[in-house]
Amino acid sequence: LVHTYGFALFGWMWVHEVGHSPWTNVVLFALALPVQVWAGARFYVGAWKVGRHGSTDMNSLVALGTSAAFLYSVVVTFFPGLFAGTEFGAIVYYDTSTAIIGLVLLGRLLEARAKGQTSDAVRALIALRPQTARVLEDDQEFEIPVRAVQAGDVVIVRPSERVPVDGEVIEGAAAVDESMLTGESVPVEKHPGDHVFGATTNTNGMLRVRATAVGADSALARIIRLVEEAQGSKAPIQRLVDRIAAYFVPAVT
């Protein structure tokens, strides 16, 4: 990416200073070649992988477009006589191929950063889940792993503790901090009949909660699962581009 935009800046400054000379296109070719071959290699690899199965995607579009611009420019650079007297003119498009590769790589860089930040957020959510829970059985408290709690069990949540499971308050009153789920910084008052969610914090009072959703059925687990699925899937605009590429690439080739 640095080389890509370095080429664009240096090439523009050089041409601006020295003007067009017989060596201008050669210098531009030398600058654009690493971008096309090295930075653009991932697009050729991606296009080849889907092409083996008779399909195309965005990699195919980028590889086709940049290759056409680059190869045409190479012919103009080293065989300018072929265009003498024609309406096309000996114009090179190294900047076009380089700009396309650079912009797509920049987009992928931003996408990777966003996914990395999302992964950090998911790990932070996972870290919020309590590891143990106090279960009330025959008027006695037993501390057991959260994964052993079953729907219908009565869980005791003391002040400053995190709620281990999703459930319904059956006894007690307290203010519960649900900011990790809702973003609301003001604790929500909970009374018998109200619902609480796992990993939220009991700020005061003591609650007895009947578990209604545990493990993978909890709200937090569903949020984590949805985020992970979103990370592994393509955005709607990416799927649209792939569908267009499936018809556009064969048509222009």
C-alpha atoms as an extended CHARMM CRD file, in Angstrom:
* protein
*
       253  EXT
         1         1  LEU       CA              0.0000000000        0.0000000000        0.0000000000  PROA      1               0.0000000000
         2         2  VAL       CA              2.8540000000        2.3960000000        0.8340000000  PROA      2               0.0000000000
         3         3  HSD       CA              4.6080000000        1.5350000000       -2.4310000000  PROA      3               0.0000000000
         4         4  THR       CA              1.3660000000        2.0460000000       -4.3430000000  PROA      4               0.0000000000
         5         5  TYR       CA              0.8120000000        5.5860000000       -3.1770000000  PROA      5               0.0000000000
         6         6  GLY       CA              4.5380000000        6.2830000000       -3.2360000000  PROA      6               0.0000000000
         7         7  PHE       CA              4.4570000000        5.4560000000       -6.9380000000  PROA      7               0.0000000000
         8         8  ALA       CA              1.5400000000        7.8000000000       -7.5470000000  PROA      8               0.0000000000
         9         9  LEU       CA              3.1810000000       10.7090000000       -5.7130000000  PROA      9               0.0000000000
        10        10  PHE       CA              6.6950000000       10.2270000000       -7.1040000000  PROA      10              0.0000000000
        11        11  GLY       CA              5.4610000000        9.5740000000      -10.6390000000  PROA      11              0.0000000000
        12        12  TRP       CA              3.2720000000       12.6770000000      -10.6910000000  PROA      12              0.0000000000
        13        13  MET       CA              6.0580000000       14.8960000000       -9.2620000000  PROA      13              0.0000000000
        14        14  TRP       CA              8.6490000000       13.5110000000      -11.6850000000  PROA      14              0.0000000000
        15        15  VAL       CA              6.4940000000       13.9920000000      -14.7600000000  PROA      15              0.0000000000
        16        16  HSD       CA              5.5010000000       17.4440000000      -13.5820000000  PROA      16              0.0000000000
        17        17  GLU       CA              9.1380000000       18.5200000000      -13.1440000000  PROA      17              0.0000000000
        18        18  VAL       CA             10.8200000000       17.0010000000      -16.1830000000  PROA      18              0.0000000000
        19        19  GLY       CA              7.8860000000       16.8760000000      -18.5380000000  PROA      19              0.0000000000
        20        20  HSD       CA              7.2640000000       14.0510000000      -21.0040000000  PROA      20              0.0000000000
        21        21  SER       CA             10.4380000000       12.5390000000      -22.4600000000  PROA      21              0.0000000000
        22        22  PRO       CA             11.2940000000        9.2580000000      -24.2190000000  PROA      22              0.0000000000
        23        23  TRP       CA             12.1710000000        7.8250000000      -20.8060000000  PROA      23              0.0000000000
        24        24  THR       CA              9.0720000000        8.9750000000      -18.9510000000  PROA      24              0.0000000000
        25        25  ASN       CA              7.0100000000        5.8800000000      -19.7010000000  PROA      25              0.0000000000
        26        26  VAL       CA              9.9480000000        3.6040000000      -18.8930000000  PROA      26              0.0000000000
        27        27  VAL       CA             10.3110000000        5.1640000000      -15.4450000000  PROA      27              0.0000000000
        28        28  LEU       CA              6.5720000000        4.8840000000      -14.8440000000  PROA      28              0.0000000000
        29        29  PHE       CA              6.7130000000        1.2460000000      -15.9410000000  PROA      29              0.0000000000
        30        30  ALA       CA              9.5240000000        0.5280000000      -13.4740000000  PROA      30              0.0000000000
        31        31  LEU       CA              7.5230000000        2.1200000000      -10.6570000000  PROA      31              0.0000000000
        32        32  ALA       CA              4.2490000000        0.4060000000      -11.5320000000  PROA      32              0.0000000000
        33        33  LEU       CA              5.6850000000       -3.0830000000      -12.0920000000  PROA      33              0.0000000000
        34        34  PRO       CA              6.1550000000       -3.9660000000       -8.3730000000  PROA      34              0.0000000000
        35        35  VAL       CA              2.6510000000       -2.7160000000       -7.6270000000  PROA      35              0.0000000000
        36        36  GLN       CA              1.1210000000       -4.8300000000      -10.3820000000  PROA      36              0.0000000000
        37        37  VAL       CA              3.1620000000       -7.9730000000       -9.7130000000  PROA      37              0.0000000000
        38        38  TRP       CA              3.6870000000       -7.9040000000       -5.9400000000  PROA      38              0.0000000000
        39        39  ALA       CA              0.8220000000       -5.8750000000       -4.4530000000  PROA      39              0.0000000000
        40        40  GLY       CA             -1.6170000000       -7.1770000000       -7.0680000000  PROA      40              0.0000000000
        41        41  ALA       CA             -0.5550000000      -10.8170000000       -6.7490000000  PROA      41              0.0000000000
        42        42  ARG       CA             -3.3200000000      -11.5540000000       -4.2130000000  PROA      42              0.0000000000
        43        43  PHE       CA             -5.9530000000      -10.5780000000       -6.7690000000  PROA      43              0.0000000000
        44        44  TYR       CA             -4.5300000000      -12.9480000000       -9.3650000000  PROA      44              0.0000000000
        45        45  VAL       CA             -4.3950000000      -15.7620000000       -6.8120000000  PROA      45              0.0000000000
        46        46  GLY       CA             -7.9850000000      -15.1000000000       -5.7520000000  PROA      46              0.0000000000
        47        47  ALA       CA             -9.1710000000      -14.9100000000       -9.3690000000  PROA      47              0.0000000000
        48        48  TRP       CA             -7.4020000000      -18.1880000000      -10.1640000000  PROA      48              0.0000000000
        49        49  LYS       CA             -8.9870000000      -19.9990000000       -7.2250000000  PROA      49              0.0000000000
        50        50  VAL       CA            -12.5360000000      -19.1070000000       -8.2380000000  PROA      50              0.0000000000
        51        51  GLY       CA            -11.7420000000      -19.3800000000      -11.9480000000  PROA      51              0.0000000000
        52        52  ARG       CA            -10.8080000000      -23.0600000000      -11.5740000000  PROA      52              0.0000000000
        53        53  HSD       CA            -14.4290000000      -23.6800000000      -10.5820000000  PROA      53              0.0000000000
        54        54  GLY       CA            -15.8260000000      -21.6970000000      -13.4920000000  PROA      54              0.0000000000
        55        55  SER       CA            -16.7910000000      -18.6830000000      -11.3890000000  PROA      55              0.0000000000
        56        56  THR       CA            -15.6970000000      -15.0670000000      -10.9120000000  PROA      56              0.0000000000
        57        57  ASP       CA            -15.6830000000      -12.5420000000       -8.0930000000  PROA      57              0.0000000000
        58        58  MET       CA            -14.2880000000       -9.1290000000       -7.1970000000  PROA      58              0.0000000000
        59        59  ASN       CA            -10.7250000000      -10.4660000000       -7.4850000000  PROA      59              0.0000000000
        60        60  SER       CA            -11.4890000000      -11.3120000000      -11.1050000000  PROA      60              0.0000000000
        61        61  LEU       CA            -12.7070000000       -7.7650000000      -11.7670000000  PROA      61              0.0000000000
        62        62  VAL       CA             -9.6060000000       -6.1760000000      -10.2480000000  PROA      62              0.0000000000
        63        63  ALA       CA             -7.2260000000       -8.5790000000      -11.9880000000  PROA      63              0.0000000000
        64        64  LEU       CA             -8.9070000000       -8.0960000000      -15.3540000000  PROA      64              0.0000000000
        65        65  GLY       CA             -9.1730000000       -4.3060000000      -15.1620000000  PROA      65              0.0000000000
        66        66  THR       CA             -5.6860000000       -3.6140000000      -13.8700000000  PROA      66              0.0000000000
        67        67  SER       CA             -4.0740000000       -6.1330000000      -16.2180000000  PROA      67              0.0000000000
        68        68  ALA       CA             -5.7450000000       -4.5320000000      -19.2300000000  PROA      68              0.0000000000
        69        69  ALA       CA             -4.5630000000       -1.0620000000      -18.2180000000  PROA      69              0.0000000000
        70        70  PHE       CA             -1.0580000000       -2.2350000000      -17.3250000000  PROA      70              0.0000000000
        71        71  LEU       CA             -0.4560000000       -4.4500000000      -20.3870000000  PROA      71              0.0000000000
        72        72  TYR       CA             -1.7820000000       -1.7910000000      -22.7550000000  PROA      72              0.0000000000
        73        73  SER       CA              0.5970000000        0.6910000000      -21.1570000000  PROA      73              0.0000000000
        74        74  VAL       CA              3.5000000000       -1.7550000000      -21.5380000000  PROA      74              0.0000000000
        75        75  VAL       CA              2.8040000000       -2.0510000000      -25.2690000000  PROA      75              0.0000000000
        76        76  VAL       CA              2.6410000000        1.7410000000      -25.5760000000  PROA      76              0.0000000000
        77        77  THR       CA              5.8930000000        2.0820000000      -23.6230000000  PROA      77              0.0000000000
        78        78  PHE       CA              8.0220000000       -0.3630000000      -25.5930000000  PROA      78              0.0000000000
        79        79  PHE       CA              6.2530000000       -0.4140000000      -28.9660000000  PROA      79              0.0000000000
        80        80  PRO       CA              4.9800000000        3.1550000000      -29.4550000000  PROA      80              0.0000000000
        81        81  GLY       CA              5.2330000000        2.8180000000      -33.2140000000  PROA      81              0.0000000000
        82        82  LEU       CA              2.2220000000        0.5000000000      -33.2210000000  PROA      82              0.0000000000
        83        83  PHE       CA             -0.0080000000        3.4620000000      -32.3830000000  PROA      83              0.0000000000
        84        84  ALA       CA              1.4620000000        5.9380000000      -34.8780000000  PROA      84              0.0000000000
        85        85  GLY       CA             -1.2980000000        7.4550000000      -36.9670000000  PROA      85              0.0000000000
        86        86  THR       CA             -4.0800000000        5.8010000000      -34.9960000000  PROA      86              0.0000000000
        87        87  GLU       CA             -6.9240000000        7.4530000000      -33.1090000000  PROA      87              0.0000000000
        88        88  PHE       CA             -5.8960000000        5.8350000000      -29.8350000000  PROA      88              0.0000000000
        89        89  GLY       CA             -2.6750000000        7.7540000000      -29.1980000000  PROA      89              0.0000000000
        90        90  ALA       CA              0.3460000000        6.5770000000      -27.2150000000  PROA      90              0.0000000000
        91        91  ILE       CA             -1.1330000000        7.1560000000      -23.7390000000  PROA      91              0.0000000000
        92        92  VAL       CA             -0.1770000000        5.0310000000      -20.7370000000  PROA      92              0.0000000000
        93        93  TYR       CA             -2.4810000000        4.0880000000      -17.8490000000  PROA      93              0.0000000000
        94        94  TYR       CA             -0.0340000000        2.9750000000      -15.1730000000  PROA      94              0.0000000000
        95        95  ASP       CA             -1.6370000000        5.4130000000      -12.7460000000  PROA      95              0.0000000000
        96        96  THR       CA             -5.0500000000        3.8180000000      -13.3230000000  PROA      96              0.0000000000
        97        97  SER       CA             -3.9570000000        0.2570000000      -12.5810000000  PROA      97              0.0000000000
        98        98  THR       CA             -1.9460000000        1.3960000000       -9.5670000000  PROA      98              0.0000000000
        99        99  ALA       CA             -4.7820000000        3.5080000000       -8.1650000000  PROA      99              0.0000000000
       100       100  ILE       CA             -7.2770000000        0.6290000000       -8.4630000000  PROA      100             0.0000000000
       101       101  ILE       CA             -4.9820000000       -1.7880000000       -6.6580000000  PROA      101             0.0000000000
       102       102  GLY       CA             -4.1770000000        0.7990000000       -3.9870000000  PROA      102             0.0000000000
       103       103  LEU       CA             -7.7980000000        1.7080000000       -3.3060000000  PROA      103             0.0000000000
       104       104  VAL       CA             -8.9530000000       -1.9030000000       -3.0730000000  PROA      104             0.0000000000
       105       105  LEU       CA             -6.0610000000       -2.7540000000       -0.7500000000  PROA      105             0.0000000000
       106       106  LEU       CA             -6.9060000000        0.2780000000        1.3770000000  PROA      106             0.0000000000
       107       107  GLY       CA            -10.4930000000       -0.9180000000        1.6280000000  PROA      107             0.0000000000
       108       108  ARG       CA             -9.3440000000       -4.3790000000        2.6870000000  PROA      108             0.0000000000
       109       109  LEU       CA             -6.9980000000       -2.8530000000        5.2510000000  PROA      109             0.0000000000
       110       110  LEU       CA             -9.8500000000       -0.8690000000        6.7930000000  PROA      110             0.0000000000
       111       111  GLU       CA            -12.0500000000       -3.9800000000        6.7400000000  PROA      111             0.0000000000
       112       112  ALA       CA             -9.3540000000       -6.0220000000        8.4900000000  PROA      112             0.0000000000
       113       113  ARG       CA             -8.9460000000       -3.3390000000       11.1440000000  PROA      113             0.0000000000
       114       114  ALA       CA            -12.6990000000       -3.2530000000       11.7410000000  PROA      114             0.0000000000
       115       115  LYS       CA            -12.7960000000       -7.0450000000       12.0850000000  PROA      115             0.0000000000
       116       116  GLY       CA             -9.8710000000       -6.9280000000       14.4840000000  PROA      116             0.0000000000
       117       117  GLN       CA            -11.6590000000       -4.3850000000       16.6560000000  PROA      117             0.0000000000
       118       118  THR       CA            -14.7970000000       -6.5210000000       16.5590000000  PROA      118             0.0000000000
       119       119  SER       CA            -12.7980000000       -9.5780000000       17.6070000000  PROA      119             0.0000000000
       120       120  ASP       CA            -11.4160000000       -7.6140000000       20.5550000000  PROA      120             0.0000000000
       121       121  ALA       CA            -14.9630000000       -6.6400000000       21.5160000000  PROA      121             0.0000000000
       122       122  VAL       CA            -16.0830000000      -10.2810000000       21.3230000000  PROA      122             0.0000000000
       123       123  ARG       CA            -13.1930000000      -11.3820000000       23.5350000000  PROA      123             0.0000000000
       124       124  ALA       CA            -14.1250000000       -8.6500000000       25.9990000000  PROA      124             0.0000000000
       125       125  LEU       CA            -17.7110000000       -9.9180000000       26.0670000000  PROA      125             0.0000000000
       126       126  ILE       CA            -16.5520000000      -13.4940000000       26.6280000000  PROA      126             0.0000000000
       127       127  ALA       CA            -14.3770000000      -12.3110000000       29.5240000000  PROA      127             0.0000000000
       128       128  LEU       CA            -17.4520000000      -10.8140000000       31.1890000000  PROA      128             0.0000000000
       129       129  ARG       CA            -19.1470000000      -14.1670000000       31.6250000000  PROA      129             0.0000000000
       130       130  PRO       CA            -18.9760000000      -15.4450000000       35.2310000000  PROA      130             0.0000000000
       131       131  GLN       CA            -17.3590000000      -18.8360000000       35.6970000000  PROA      131             0.0000000000
       132       132  THR       CA            -19.3780000000      -19.9340000000       38.7370000000  PROA      132             0.0000000000
       133       133  ALA       CA            -22.8840000000      -19.5130000000       40.1150000000  PROA      133             0.0000000000
       134       134  ARG       CA            -24.4950000000      -19.9080000000       43.5430000000  PROA      134             0.0000000000
       135       135  VAL       CA            -27.4070000000      -22.2840000000       43.1780000000  PROA      135             0.0000000000
       136       136  LEU       CA            -30.0630000000      -22.6070000000       45.9110000000  PROA      136             0.0000000000
       137       137  GLU       CA            -31.1540000000      -26.1720000000       46.5860000000  PROA      137             0.0000000000
       138       138  ASP       CA            -33.0890000000      -27.3360000000       49.6690000000  PROA      138             0.0000000000
       139       139  ASP       CA            -32.4300000000      -23.9250000000       51.2620000000  PROA      139             0.0000000000
       140       140  GLN       CA            -28.6850000000      -24.4210000000       50.8840000000  PROA      140             0.0000000000
       141       141  GLU       CA            -26.2630000000      -22.6110000000       48.6050000000  PROA      141             0.0000000000
       142       142  PHE       CA            -23.9270000000      -24.5390000000       46.3310000000  PROA      142             0.0000000000
       143       143  GLU       CA            -21.2910000000      -22.9010000000       44.1740000000  PROA      143             0.0000000000
       144       144  ILE       CA            -21.0810000000      -24.7290000000       40.8640000000  PROA      144             0.0000000000
       145       145  PRO       CA            -19.6710000000      -23.9710000000       37.3850000000  PROA      145             0.0000000000
       146       146  VAL       CA            -22.0060000000      -21.8470000000       35.2740000000  PROA      146             0.0000000000
       147       147  ARG       CA            -22.0800000000      -24.5430000000       32.5860000000  PROA      147             0.0000000000
       148       148  ALA       CA            -23.6730000000      -26.8980000000       35.1420000000  PROA      148             0.0000000000
       149       149  VAL       CA            -26.6360000000      -24.5780000000       35.8050000000  PROA      149             0.0000000000
       150       150  GLN       CA            -29.8670000000      -25.8060000000       34.2580000000  PROA      150             0.0000000000
       151       151  ALA       CA            -33.0420000000      -23.9800000000       33.3150000000  PROA      151             0.0000000000
       152       152  GLY       CA            -35.3130000000      -23.8080000000       36.3520000000  PROA      152             0.0000000000
       153       153  ASP       CA            -32.4980000000      -23.6350000000       38.9150000000  PROA      153             0.0000000000
       154       154  VAL       CA            -32.6560000000      -20.8010000000       41.4350000000  PROA      154             0.0000000000
       155       155  VAL       CA            -29.4940000000      -18.6700000000       41.4650000000  PROA      155             0.0000000000
       156       156  ILE       CA            -28.4860000000      -16.1980000000       44.1600000000  PROA      156             0.0000000000
       157       157  VAL       CA            -26.7890000000      -12.9880000000       43.0560000000  PROA      157             0.0000000000
       158       158  ARG       CA            -25.2040000000      -10.8240000000       45.7410000000  PROA      158             0.0000000000
       159       159  PRO       CA            -24.2820000000       -7.1310000000       45.4370000000  PROA      159             0.0000000000
       160       160  SER       CA            -21.3380000000       -6.3700000000       43.1030000000  PROA      160             0.0000000000
       161       161  GLU       CA            -21.6220000000       -9.8110000000       41.5060000000  PROA      161             0.0000000000
       162       162  ARG       CA            -22.3770000000      -10.5360000000       37.8760000000  PROA      162             0.0000000000
       163       163  VAL       CA            -25.5730000000      -12.3310000000       37.0050000000  PROA      163             0.0000000000
       164       164  PRO       CA            -24.4620000000      -15.7930000000       35.8380000000  PROA      164             0.0000000000
       165       165  VAL       CA            -27.4630000000      -16.6860000000       33.6550000000  PROA      165             0.0000000000
       166       166  ASP       CA            -30.4990000000      -15.1920000000       31.9960000000  PROA      166             0.0000000000
       167       167  GLY       CA            -33.5040000000      -15.4960000000       34.2420000000  PROA      167             0.0000000000
       168       168  GLU       CA            -36.5020000000      -14.0610000000       36.0710000000  PROA      168             0.0000000000
       169       169  VAL       CA            -36.2640000000      -12.3660000000       39.4410000000  PROA      169             0.0000000000
       170       170  ILE       CA            -38.3720000000      -14.2770000000       41.9730000000  PROA      170             0.0000000000
       171       171  GLU       CA            -37.2430000000      -12.5400000000       45.1460000000  PROA      171             0.0000000000
       172       172  GLY       CA            -35.4060000000       -9.3640000000       46.1310000000  PROA      172             0.0000000000
       173       173  ALA       CA            -34.7990000000       -5.9860000000       44.5380000000  PROA      173             0.0000000000
       174       174  ALA       CA            -31.6610000000       -4.4370000000       43.1200000000  PROA      174             0.0000000000
       175       175  ALA       CA            -30.3090000000       -2.0500000000       40.5150000000  PROA      175             0.0000000000
       176       176  VAL       CA            -28.6160000000       -3.9610000000       37.6990000000  PROA      176             0.0000000000
       177       177  ASP       CA            -26.0120000000       -2.4130000000       35.4020000000  PROA      177             0.0000000000
       178       178  GLU       CA            -26.9110000000       -3.5750000000       31.8710000000  PROA      178             0.0000000000
       179       179  SER       CA            -24.5340000000       -1.2300000000       30.0330000000  PROA      179             0.0000000000
       180       180  MET       CA            -22.5810000000       -4.1210000000       28.4950000000  PROA      180             0.0000000000
       181       181  LEU       CA            -25.7520000000       -5.1230000000       26.5970000000  PROA      181             0.0000000000
       182       182  THR       CA            -27.7090000000       -1.9120000000       26.1210000000  PROA      182             0.0000000000
       183       183  GLY       CA            -25.0780000000        0.8070000000       26.4460000000  PROA      183             0.0000000000
       184       184  GLU       CA            -27.2460000000        2.5180000000       29.0660000000  PROA      184             0.0000000000
       185       185  SER       CA            -25.0180000000        3.6550000000       31.9110000000  PROA      185             0.0000000000
       186       186  VAL       CA            -27.8480000000        4.0970000000       34.4380000000  PROA      186             0.0000000000
       187       187  PRO       CA            -28.5800000000        0.8620000000       36.3730000000  PROA      187             0.0000000000
       188       188  VAL       CA            -32.0630000000       -0.5910000000       35.9130000000  PROA      188             0.0000000000
       189       189  GLU       CA            -34.1960000000       -1.4200000000       38.9530000000  PROA      189             0.0000000000
       190       190  LYS       CA            -35.1990000000       -5.0650000000       39.0870000000  PROA      190             0.0000000000
       191       191  HSD       CA            -38.0670000000       -6.5220000000       41.0910000000  PROA      191             0.0000000000
       192       192  PRO       CA            -39.8400000000       -9.8880000000       41.1950000000  PROA      192             0.0000000000
       193       193  GLY       CA            -41.1490000000      -10.7070000000       37.7270000000  PROA      193             0.0000000000
       194       194  ASP       CA            -38.4530000000       -8.7150000000       35.9090000000  PROA      194             0.0000000000
       195       195  HSD       CA            -35.9000000000      -10.3660000000       33.6350000000  PROA      195             0.0000000000
       196       196  VAL       CA            -32.1380000000      -10.1630000000       34.0710000000  PROA      196             0.0000000000
       197       197  PHE       CA            -29.3750000000      -11.1710000000       31.6840000000  PROA      197             0.0000000000
       198       198  GLY       CA            -26.1370000000      -13.0270000000       32.1670000000  PROA      198             0.0000000000
       199       199  ALA       CA            -22.9210000000      -10.9820000000       32.6220000000  PROA      199             0.0000000000
       200       200  THR       CA            -24.8150000000       -7.8780000000       33.8070000000  PROA      200             0.0000000000
       201       201  THR       CA            -23.8060000000       -6.5300000000       37.2310000000  PROA      201             0.0000000000
       202       202  ASN       CA            -25.9020000000       -6.4130000000       40.3760000000  PROA      202             0.0000000000
       203       203  THR       CA            -24.9180000000       -3.0740000000       41.9020000000  PROA      203             0.0000000000
       204       204  ASN       CA            -26.8920000000       -3.3800000000       45.1700000000  PROA      204             0.0000000000
       205       205  GLY       CA            -29.3130000000       -5.6380000000       46.9560000000  PROA      205             0.0000000000
       206       206  MET       CA            -29.6490000000       -9.4060000000       46.7070000000  PROA      206             0.0000000000
       207       207  LEU       CA            -31.5650000000      -11.2440000000       44.0390000000  PROA      207             0.0000000000
       208       208  ARG       CA            -32.9270000000      -14.7180000000       43.6490000000  PROA      208             0.0000000000
       209       209  VAL       CA            -33.1950000000      -15.5430000000       39.9950000000  PROA      209             0.0000000000
       210       210  ARG       CA            -34.8380000000      -18.5330000000       38.3280000000  PROA      210             0.0000000000
       211       211  ALA       CA            -32.7140000000      -19.4880000000       35.3200000000  PROA      211             0.0000000000
       212       212  THR       CA            -34.5900000000      -19.3850000000       32.0150000000  PROA      212             0.0000000000
       213       213  ALA       CA            -31.7060000000      -19.4760000000       29.5020000000  PROA      213             0.0000000000
       214       214  VAL       CA            -28.2600000000      -20.9350000000       30.0630000000  PROA      214             0.0000000000
       215       215  GLY       CA            -25.1690000000      -21.6240000000       27.9770000000  PROA      215             0.0000000000
       216       216  ALA       CA            -25.6510000000      -21.1200000000       24.2520000000  PROA      216             0.0000000000
       217       217  ASP       CA            -29.2530000000      -19.9520000000       24.7760000000  PROA      217             0.0000000000
       218       218  SER       CA            -28.2970000000      -16.8790000000       26.8090000000  PROA      218             0.0000000000
       219       219  ALA       CA            -28.5200000000      -13.3770000000       25.3340000000  PROA      219             0.0000000000
       220       220  LEU       CA            -24.7630000000      -12.8510000000       25.5840000000  PROA      220             0.0000000000
       221       221  ALA       CA            -24.0070000000      -16.1530000000       23.8490000000  PROA      221             0.0000000000
       222       222  ARG       CA            -26.4030000000      -15.2560000000       21.0270000000  PROA      222             0.0000000000
       223       223  ILE       CA            -24.7570000000      -11.8500000000       20.5890000000  PROA      223             0.0000000000
       224       224  ILE       CA            -21.3090000000      -13.4350000000       20.4160000000  PROA      224             0.0000000000
       225       225  ARG       CA            -22.5540000000      -16.0130000000       17.9120000000  PROA      225             0.0000000000
       226       226  LEU       CA            -24.1550000000      -13.3580000000       15.6740000000  PROA      226             0.0000000000
       227       227  VAL       CA            -20.9800000000      -11.2450000000       15.6750000000  PROA      227             0.0000000000
       228       228  GLU       CA            -18.8400000000      -14.2590000000       14.7710000000  PROA      228             0.0000000000
       229       229  GLU       CA            -21.2250000000      -15.1940000000       11.9610000000  PROA      229             0.0000000000
       230       230  ALA       CA            -21.1650000000      -11.6280000000       10.6550000000  PROA      230             0.0000000000
       231       231  GLN       CA            -17.3580000000      -11.6610000000       10.6450000000  PROA      231             0.0000000000
       232       232  GLY       CA            -17.2730000000      -14.8380000000        8.5860000000  PROA      232             0.0000000000
       233       233  SER       CA            -19.8430000000      -13.7040000000        6.0240000000  PROA      233             0.0000000000
       234       234  LYS       CA            -19.6690000000      -11.2150000000        3.1780000000  PROA      234             0.0000000000
       235       235  ALA       CA            -21.3420000000       -7.8320000000        3.3150000000  PROA      235             0.0000000000
       236       236  PRO       CA            -24.4020000000       -7.3980000000        1.0420000000  PROA      236             0.0000000000
       237       237  ILE       CA            -22.4370000000       -5.0850000000       -1.2770000000  PROA      237             0.0000000000
       238       238  GLN       CA            -19.7130000000       -7.7340000000       -1.6320000000  PROA      238             0.0000000000
       239       239  ARG       CA            -22.2600000000      -10.3790000000       -2.5820000000  PROA      239             0.0000000000
       240       240  LEU       CA            -23.7450000000       -7.9540000000       -5.1190000000  PROA      240             0.0000000000
       241       241  VAL       CA            -20.3120000000       -7.3250000000       -6.6670000000  PROA      241             0.0000000000
       242       242  ASP       CA            -19.6830000000      -11.0660000000       -6.9400000000  PROA      242             0.0000000000
       243       243  ARG       CA            -23.0300000000      -11.5790000000       -8.7040000000  PROA      243             0.0000000000
       244       244  ILE       CA            -22.2850000000       -8.7720000000      -11.1430000000  PROA      244             0.0000000000
       245       245  ALA       CA            -18.7850000000      -10.1200000000      -11.7410000000  PROA      245             0.0000000000
       246       246  ALA       CA            -20.2090000000      -13.5320000000      -12.6330000000  PROA      246             0.0000000000
       247       247  TYR       CA            -21.7990000000      -11.9440000000      -15.7540000000  PROA      247             0.0000000000
       248       248  PHE       CA            -19.6030000000       -8.9040000000      -16.3840000000  PROA      248             0.0000000000
       249       249  VAL       CA            -16.1970000000      -10.5970000000      -16.5120000000  PROA      249             0.0000000000
       250       250  PRO       CA            -17.1320000000      -13.2650000000      -19.1050000000  PROA      250             0.0000000000
       251       251  ALA       CA            -18.9280000000      -10.5810000000      -21.1590000000  PROA      251             0.0000000000
       252       252  VAL       CA            -15.9110000000       -8.2550000000      -21.4260000000  PROA      252             0.0000000000
       253       253  THR       CA            -13.4380000000      -11.0710000000      -22.0520000000  PROA      253             0.0000000000
